[in-house]
Coordinates of C-alpha atoms in Angstrom, one line a residue:
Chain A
X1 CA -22.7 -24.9 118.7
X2 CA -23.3 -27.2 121.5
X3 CA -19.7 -28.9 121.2
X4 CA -18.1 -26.0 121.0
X5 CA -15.2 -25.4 123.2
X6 CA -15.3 -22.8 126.3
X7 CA -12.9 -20.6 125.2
X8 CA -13.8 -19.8 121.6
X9 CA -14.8 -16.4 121.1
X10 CA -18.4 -16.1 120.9
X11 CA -18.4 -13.3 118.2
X12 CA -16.3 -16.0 116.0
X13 CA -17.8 -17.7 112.7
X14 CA -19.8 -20.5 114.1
X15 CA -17.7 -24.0 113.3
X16 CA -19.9 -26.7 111.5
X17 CA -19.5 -30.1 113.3
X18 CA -18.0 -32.2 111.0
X19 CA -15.1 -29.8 111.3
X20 CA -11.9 -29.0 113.6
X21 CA -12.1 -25.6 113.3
X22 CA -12.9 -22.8 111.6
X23 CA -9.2 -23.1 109.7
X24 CA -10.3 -26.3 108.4
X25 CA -14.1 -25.5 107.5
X26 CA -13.1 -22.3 105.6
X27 CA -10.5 -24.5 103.9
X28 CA -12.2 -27.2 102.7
X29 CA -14.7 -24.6 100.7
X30 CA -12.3 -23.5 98.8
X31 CA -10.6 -26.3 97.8
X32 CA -14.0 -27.6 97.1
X33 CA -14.5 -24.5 94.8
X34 CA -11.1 -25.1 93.2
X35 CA -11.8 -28.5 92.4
X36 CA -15.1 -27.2 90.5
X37 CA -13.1 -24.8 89.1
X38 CA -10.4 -27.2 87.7
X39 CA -13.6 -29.0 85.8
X40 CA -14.3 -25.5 84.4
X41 CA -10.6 -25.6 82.9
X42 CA -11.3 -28.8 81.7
X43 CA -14.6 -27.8 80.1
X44 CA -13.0 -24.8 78.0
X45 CA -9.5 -26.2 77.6
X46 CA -10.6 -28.6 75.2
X47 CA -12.4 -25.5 73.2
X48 CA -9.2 -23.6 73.5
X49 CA -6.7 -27.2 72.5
X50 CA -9.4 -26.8 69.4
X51 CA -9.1 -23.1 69.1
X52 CA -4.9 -23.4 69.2
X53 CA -5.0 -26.2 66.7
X54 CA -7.1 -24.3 63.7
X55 CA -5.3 -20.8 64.2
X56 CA -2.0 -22.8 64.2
X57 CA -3.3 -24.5 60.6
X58 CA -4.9 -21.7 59.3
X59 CA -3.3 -18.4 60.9
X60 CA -2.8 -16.5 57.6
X61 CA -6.6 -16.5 57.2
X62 CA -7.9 -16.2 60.9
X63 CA -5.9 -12.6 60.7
X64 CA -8.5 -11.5 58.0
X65 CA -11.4 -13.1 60.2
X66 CA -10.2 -11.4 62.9
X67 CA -11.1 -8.1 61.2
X68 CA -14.3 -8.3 61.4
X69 CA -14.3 -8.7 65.3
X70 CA -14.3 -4.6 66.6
X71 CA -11.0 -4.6 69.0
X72 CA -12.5 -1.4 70.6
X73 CA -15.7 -3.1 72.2
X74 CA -13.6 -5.8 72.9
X75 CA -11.3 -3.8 74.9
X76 CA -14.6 -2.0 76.4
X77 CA -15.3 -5.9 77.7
X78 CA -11.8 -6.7 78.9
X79 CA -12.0 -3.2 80.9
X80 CA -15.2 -3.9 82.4
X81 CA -14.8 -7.2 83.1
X82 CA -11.2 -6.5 84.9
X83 CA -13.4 -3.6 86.8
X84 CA -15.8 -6.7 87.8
X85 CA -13.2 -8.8 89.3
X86 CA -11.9 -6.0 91.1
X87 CA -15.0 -5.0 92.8
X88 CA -15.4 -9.1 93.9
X89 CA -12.2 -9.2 95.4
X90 CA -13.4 -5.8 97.1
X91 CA -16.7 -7.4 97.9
X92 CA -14.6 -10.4 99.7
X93 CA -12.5 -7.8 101.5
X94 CA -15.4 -6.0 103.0
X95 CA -17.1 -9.7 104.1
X96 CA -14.3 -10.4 105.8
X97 CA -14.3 -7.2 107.6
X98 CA -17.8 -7.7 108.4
X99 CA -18.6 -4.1 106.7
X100 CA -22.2 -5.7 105.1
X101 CA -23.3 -2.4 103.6
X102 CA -19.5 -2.0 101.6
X103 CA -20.1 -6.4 100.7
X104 CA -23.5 -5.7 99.0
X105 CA -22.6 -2.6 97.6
X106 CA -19.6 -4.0 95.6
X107 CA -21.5 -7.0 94.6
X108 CA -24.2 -4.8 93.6
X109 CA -21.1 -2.8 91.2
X110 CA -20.0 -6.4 90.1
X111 CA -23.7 -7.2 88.7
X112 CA -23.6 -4.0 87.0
X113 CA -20.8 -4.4 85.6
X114 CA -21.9 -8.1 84.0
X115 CA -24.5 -6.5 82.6
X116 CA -22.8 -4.4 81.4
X117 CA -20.7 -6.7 79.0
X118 CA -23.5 -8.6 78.0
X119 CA -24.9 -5.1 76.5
X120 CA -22.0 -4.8 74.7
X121 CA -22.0 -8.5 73.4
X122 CA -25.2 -7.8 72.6
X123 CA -24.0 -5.2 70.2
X124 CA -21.2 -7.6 68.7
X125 CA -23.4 -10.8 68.3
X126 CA -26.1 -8.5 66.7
X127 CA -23.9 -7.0 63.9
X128 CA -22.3 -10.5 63.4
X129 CA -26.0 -11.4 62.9
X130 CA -26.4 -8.8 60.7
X131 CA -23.8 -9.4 58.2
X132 CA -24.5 -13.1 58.4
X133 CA -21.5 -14.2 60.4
X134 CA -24.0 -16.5 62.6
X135 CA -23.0 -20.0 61.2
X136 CA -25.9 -21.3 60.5
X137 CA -27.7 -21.5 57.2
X138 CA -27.4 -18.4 56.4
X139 CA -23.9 -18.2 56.5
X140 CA -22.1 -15.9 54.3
X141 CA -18.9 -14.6 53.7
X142 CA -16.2 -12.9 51.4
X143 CA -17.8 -12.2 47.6
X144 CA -21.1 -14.7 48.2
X145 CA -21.7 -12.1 51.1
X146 CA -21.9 -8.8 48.9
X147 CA -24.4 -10.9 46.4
X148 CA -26.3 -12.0 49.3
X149 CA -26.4 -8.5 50.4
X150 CA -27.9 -7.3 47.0
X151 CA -30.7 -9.6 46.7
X152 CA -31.7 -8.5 50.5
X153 CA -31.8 -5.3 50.0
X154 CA -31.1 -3.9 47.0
X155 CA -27.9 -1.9 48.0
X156 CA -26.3 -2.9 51.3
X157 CA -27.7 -1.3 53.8
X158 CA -26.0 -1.6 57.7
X159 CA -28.9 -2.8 60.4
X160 CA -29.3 -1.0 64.1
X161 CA -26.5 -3.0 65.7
X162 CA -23.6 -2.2 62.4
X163 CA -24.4 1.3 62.5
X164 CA -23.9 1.3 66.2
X165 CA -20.6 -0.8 66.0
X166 CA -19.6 1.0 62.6
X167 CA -19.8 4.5 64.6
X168 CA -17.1 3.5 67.0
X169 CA -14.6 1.3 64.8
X170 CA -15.4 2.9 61.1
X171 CA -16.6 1.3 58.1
X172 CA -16.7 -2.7 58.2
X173 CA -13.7 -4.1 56.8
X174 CA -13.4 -6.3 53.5
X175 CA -14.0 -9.7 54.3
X176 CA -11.3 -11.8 52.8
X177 CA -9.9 -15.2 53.6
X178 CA -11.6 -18.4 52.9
X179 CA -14.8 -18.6 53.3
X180 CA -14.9 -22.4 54.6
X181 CA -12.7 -21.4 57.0
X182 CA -14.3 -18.5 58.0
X183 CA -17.5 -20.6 59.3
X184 CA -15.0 -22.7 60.9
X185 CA -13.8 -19.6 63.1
X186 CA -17.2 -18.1 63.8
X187 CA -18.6 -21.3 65.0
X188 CA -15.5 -21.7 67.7
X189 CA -16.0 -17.4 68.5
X190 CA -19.9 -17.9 68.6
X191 CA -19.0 -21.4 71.0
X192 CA -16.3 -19.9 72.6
X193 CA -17.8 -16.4 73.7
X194 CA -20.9 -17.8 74.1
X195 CA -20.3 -20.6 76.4
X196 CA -18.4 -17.7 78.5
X197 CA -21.6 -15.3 78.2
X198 CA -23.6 -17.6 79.7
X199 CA -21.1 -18.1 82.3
X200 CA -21.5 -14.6 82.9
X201 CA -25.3 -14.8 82.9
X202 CA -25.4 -17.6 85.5
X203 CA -23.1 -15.4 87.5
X204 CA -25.6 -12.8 87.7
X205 CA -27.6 -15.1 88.8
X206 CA -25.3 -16.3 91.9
X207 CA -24.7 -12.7 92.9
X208 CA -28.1 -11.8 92.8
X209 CA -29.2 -14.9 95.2
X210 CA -26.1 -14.2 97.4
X211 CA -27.1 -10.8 98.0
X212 CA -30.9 -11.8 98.7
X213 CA -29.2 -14.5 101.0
X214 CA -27.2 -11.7 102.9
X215 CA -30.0 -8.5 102.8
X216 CA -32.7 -11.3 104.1
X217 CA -29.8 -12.3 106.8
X218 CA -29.8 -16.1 106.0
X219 CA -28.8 -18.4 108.3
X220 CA -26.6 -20.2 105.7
X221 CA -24.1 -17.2 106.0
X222 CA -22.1 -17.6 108.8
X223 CA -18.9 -15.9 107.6
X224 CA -17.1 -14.5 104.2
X225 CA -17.2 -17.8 102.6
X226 CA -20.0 -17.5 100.4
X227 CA -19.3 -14.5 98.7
X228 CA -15.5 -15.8 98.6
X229 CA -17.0 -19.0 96.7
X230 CA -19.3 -16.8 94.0
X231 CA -16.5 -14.6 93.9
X232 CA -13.4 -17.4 92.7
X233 CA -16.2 -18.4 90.1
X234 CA -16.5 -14.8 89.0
X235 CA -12.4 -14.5 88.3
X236 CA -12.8 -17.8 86.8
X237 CA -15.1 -16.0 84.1
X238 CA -12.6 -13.3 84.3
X239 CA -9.6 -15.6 83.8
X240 CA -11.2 -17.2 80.8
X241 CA -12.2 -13.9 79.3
X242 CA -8.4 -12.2 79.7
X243 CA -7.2 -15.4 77.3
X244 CA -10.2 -14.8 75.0
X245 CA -9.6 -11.5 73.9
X246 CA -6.0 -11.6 72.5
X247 CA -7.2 -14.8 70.7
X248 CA -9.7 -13.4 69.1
X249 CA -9.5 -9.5 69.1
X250 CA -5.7 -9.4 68.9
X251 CA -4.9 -11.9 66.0
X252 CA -1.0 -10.2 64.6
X253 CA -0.4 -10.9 60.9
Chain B
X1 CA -5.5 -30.2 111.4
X2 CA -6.3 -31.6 115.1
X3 CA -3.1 -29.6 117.0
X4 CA -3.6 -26.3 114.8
X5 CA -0.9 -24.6 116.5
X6 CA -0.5 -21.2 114.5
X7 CA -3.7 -21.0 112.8
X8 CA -5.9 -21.1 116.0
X9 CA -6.0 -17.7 116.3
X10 CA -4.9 -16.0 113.7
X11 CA -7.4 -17.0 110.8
X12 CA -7.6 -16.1 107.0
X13 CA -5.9 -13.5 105.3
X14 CA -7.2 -10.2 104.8
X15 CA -5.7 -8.9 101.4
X16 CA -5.2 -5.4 102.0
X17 CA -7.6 -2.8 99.8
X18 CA -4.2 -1.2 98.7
X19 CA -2.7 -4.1 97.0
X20 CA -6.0 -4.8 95.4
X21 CA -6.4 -1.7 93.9
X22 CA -2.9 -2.3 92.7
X23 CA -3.4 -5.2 91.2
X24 CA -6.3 -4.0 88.9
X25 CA -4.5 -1.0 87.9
X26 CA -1.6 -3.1 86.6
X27 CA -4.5 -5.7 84.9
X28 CA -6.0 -2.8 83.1
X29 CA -1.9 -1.3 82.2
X30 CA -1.4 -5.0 80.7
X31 CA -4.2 -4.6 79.0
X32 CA -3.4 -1.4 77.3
X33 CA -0.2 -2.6 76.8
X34 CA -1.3 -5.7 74.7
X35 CA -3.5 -3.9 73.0
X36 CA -1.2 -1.4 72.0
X37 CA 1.6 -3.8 71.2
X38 CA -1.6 -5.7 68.7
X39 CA -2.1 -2.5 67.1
X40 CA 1.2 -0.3 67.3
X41 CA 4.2 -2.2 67.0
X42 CA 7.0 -1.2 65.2
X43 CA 7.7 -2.8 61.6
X44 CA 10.0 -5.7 61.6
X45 CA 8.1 -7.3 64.9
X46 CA 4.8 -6.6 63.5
X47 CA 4.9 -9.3 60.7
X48 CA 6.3 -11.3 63.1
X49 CA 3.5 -13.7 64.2
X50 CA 5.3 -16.3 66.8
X51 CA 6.9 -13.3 68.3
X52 CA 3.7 -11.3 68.4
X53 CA 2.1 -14.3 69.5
X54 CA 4.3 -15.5 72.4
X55 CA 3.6 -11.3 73.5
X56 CA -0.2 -11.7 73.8
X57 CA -0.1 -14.7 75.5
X58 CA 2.9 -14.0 78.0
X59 CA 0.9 -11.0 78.9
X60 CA -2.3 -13.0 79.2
X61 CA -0.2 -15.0 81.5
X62 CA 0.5 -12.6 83.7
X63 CA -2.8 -11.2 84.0
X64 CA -4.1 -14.4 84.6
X65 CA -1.1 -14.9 87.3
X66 CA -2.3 -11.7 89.0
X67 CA -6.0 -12.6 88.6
X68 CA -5.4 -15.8 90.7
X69 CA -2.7 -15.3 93.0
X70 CA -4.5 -11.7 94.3
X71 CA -7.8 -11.8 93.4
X72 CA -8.5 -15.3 94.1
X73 CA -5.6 -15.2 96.7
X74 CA -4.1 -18.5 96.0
X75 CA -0.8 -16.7 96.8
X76 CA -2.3 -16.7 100.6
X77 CA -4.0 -19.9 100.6
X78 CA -3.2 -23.4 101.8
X79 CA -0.8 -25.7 100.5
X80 CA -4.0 -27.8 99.4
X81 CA -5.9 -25.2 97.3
X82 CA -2.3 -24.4 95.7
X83 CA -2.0 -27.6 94.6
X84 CA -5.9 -27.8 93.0
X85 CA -5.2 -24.3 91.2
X86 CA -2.0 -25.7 90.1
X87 CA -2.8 -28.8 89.0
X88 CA -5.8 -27.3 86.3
X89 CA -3.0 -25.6 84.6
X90 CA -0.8 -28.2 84.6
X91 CA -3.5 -30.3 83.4
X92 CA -4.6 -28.2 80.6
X93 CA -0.4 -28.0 79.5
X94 CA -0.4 -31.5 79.2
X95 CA -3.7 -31.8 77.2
X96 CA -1.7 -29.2 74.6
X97 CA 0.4 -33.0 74.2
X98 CA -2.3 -33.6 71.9
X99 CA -0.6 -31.1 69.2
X100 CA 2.0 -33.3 69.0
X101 CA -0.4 -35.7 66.9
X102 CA -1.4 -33.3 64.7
X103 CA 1.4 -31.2 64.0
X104 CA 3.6 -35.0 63.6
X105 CA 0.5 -36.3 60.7
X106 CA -1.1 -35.3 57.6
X107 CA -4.8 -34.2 57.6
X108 CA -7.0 -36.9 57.0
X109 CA -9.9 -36.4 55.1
X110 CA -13.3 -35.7 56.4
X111 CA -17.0 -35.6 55.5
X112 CA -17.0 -31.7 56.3
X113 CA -18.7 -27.8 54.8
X114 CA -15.5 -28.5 52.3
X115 CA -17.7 -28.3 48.9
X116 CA -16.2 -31.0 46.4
X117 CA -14.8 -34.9 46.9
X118 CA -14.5 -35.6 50.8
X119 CA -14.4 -39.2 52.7
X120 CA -14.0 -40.3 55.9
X121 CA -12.8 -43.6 54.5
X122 CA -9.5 -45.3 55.9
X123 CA -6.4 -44.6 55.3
X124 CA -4.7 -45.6 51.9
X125 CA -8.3 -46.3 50.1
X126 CA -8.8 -43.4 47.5
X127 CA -11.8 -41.3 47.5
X128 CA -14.4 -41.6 45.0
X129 CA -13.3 -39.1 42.1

């Protein structure tokens, strides 16, 4: 830093040149994350607005839908994801402090911890799957569902990812409600979770190249403000998830 | 920014490890506490859903509070990045505005997975028996 002035500490994050000061720099990251991040709300608002409008219209119903969702591995989800955005605030803490080995080792903990959830959306998605609750052709639901069930098999008979799910929350429930409107909510729980799973897939992605960035000692990381930037995105996925779950998982009569 | 008179020295805040170990304690108590309230509620509240639905969201809320104000430590940022993490929710309140058209209209028909006579045609023409 050529320009620099003569009394800055040496030791201090190096100041960009297009900047004042380090105040300013570290600033206008953030806000430049927040203002991604305000898009984001944007992007799944409008799913949630759609979300709000068909549970308002149709709430009587969406409670027997909701019984097919397993509150228990949602719950698992909320836990780990909540665990997740703990160990990022962590993994800021310890950036600021400068304490590398403690950064990497709680983004490390926050990468296990996404995959984690997937595995256990893996589980969900594959019993929905399973009992045809994809909505796609093969759609099925309420009585058409038992029939379709008989032709497939001869007797119903649960897949892998069922008897998994059926071990922790008992038997599957009946499906009632209208069938019509059943496709209507597992297309915006498929949309919904799944636009947020692969949220959480591409922030795997940014933790895994943040901590080859810091182990290879990149010049691009000069202070905290990295991680702090994957890290806001990472509560973002958080946020979103702590409104999902009580939407979906937690529908009262 | 040019005459930064407090913040020369004394840079960004540090949020201690205490108060964020705190804070996800109490996000994982709210979240027991709205599942419990979904599951376990005594009778007369149970069955009711805009009380029980006002719950999971104002406890939502306050996760999400705590999520952004700690965690993403808006609560010690600048005026600026308050005003950007305020203004998404403000913005996504006033896109809600949009119930007010549906809620204020009947359903019009549309060509939809509805088995039987649907039509997008306008208003006031009759569908096709």
């Amino acid at each position: 830093m050529a320009h620099a002035p003569a009394h800055v500490d040496p030791n201090a994050d190096p100041v960009y040149f297009q900047y004042e000061d380090i105040d300013q720099q570290q600033e206008t990251y953030i806000v430049g994350m927040w203002a991604f991040l305000v898009t984001e709300v944007m992007f799944f608002g409008a799913l949630f607005l759609t979300y709000a409008l068909y549970r308002w219209k149709y709430q009587g119903d969406f409670y027997h839908f909701h019984e097919q969702l397993s509150w228990k591995l949602g719950g698992i989800n909320t836990t780990i994801l909540l665990l997740s955005s703990l160990t990022a605030a962590l993994a800021v803490h310890f950036a600021q402090k400068k304490k590398t080995k403690w950064q990497v080792g709680m983004l490390v903990l926050t990468i296990l911890c996404a995959f984690g959830f997937l595995g256990v959306k893996t589980v969900e998605y594959g019993a929905k799957f399973e009992h045809h609750l994809f909505p796609n052709k093969s759609f099925v639901y309420g009585e058409a569902a038992h029939e379709a069930f008989e032709k497939e098999f001869g007797s119903h008979k649960p897949g892998t990812f069922t008897q998994i799910v059926e071990k922790l929350d008992g038997p599957e429930k009946h499906q009632e409600g209208n069938p019509a409107r059943a496709r209507l909510f597992f297309s915006m729980y498929f949309a919904m979770t799944g636009l947020h799973g692969v949220h959480v897939v591409v922030g795997i992605i940014l933790f895994t190249a943040l901590i080859y960035l810091i182990v290879r000692k990149a010049p691009t990381i000069t202070d905290y403000i990295p991680t702090e930037m994957v890290c806001l995105y990472w509560h973002f996925v958080d946020l979103v998830w702590i409104f999902l779950y009580p939407l979906y998982y937690l529908i009262p009569k | 920014m040019a005459d930064a008179t407090h913040s020369a020295h004394h840079g960004h805040h540090i949020t201690p490890q205490r108060t964020l170990f705190a804070t996800g304690f109490a996000l994982l108590v709210l979240m027991v506490l709205t599942i419990g309230a979904a599951n376990y509620m005594p009778e007369p509240l149970k069955h009711n859903s805009v009380f029980m639905n006002l719950l999971a969201i104002g406890i939502a809320l306050l996760k999400a509070y705590l999520v952004v104000s700690i965690f993403m430590g808006v609560k010690y940022a600048s005026k600026l990045t308050k005003l950007f993490a305020i203004g998404g929710f403000v913005w996504f309140l006033t896109m809600f505005a949009t119930m007010i058209d549906y809620i204020s209209r009947p359903y019009e028909p549309v060509p939809g997975w509805e088995k039987g006579n649907s039509t997008a045609l306008p208003r006031n023409e009759k569908a096709p028996e």
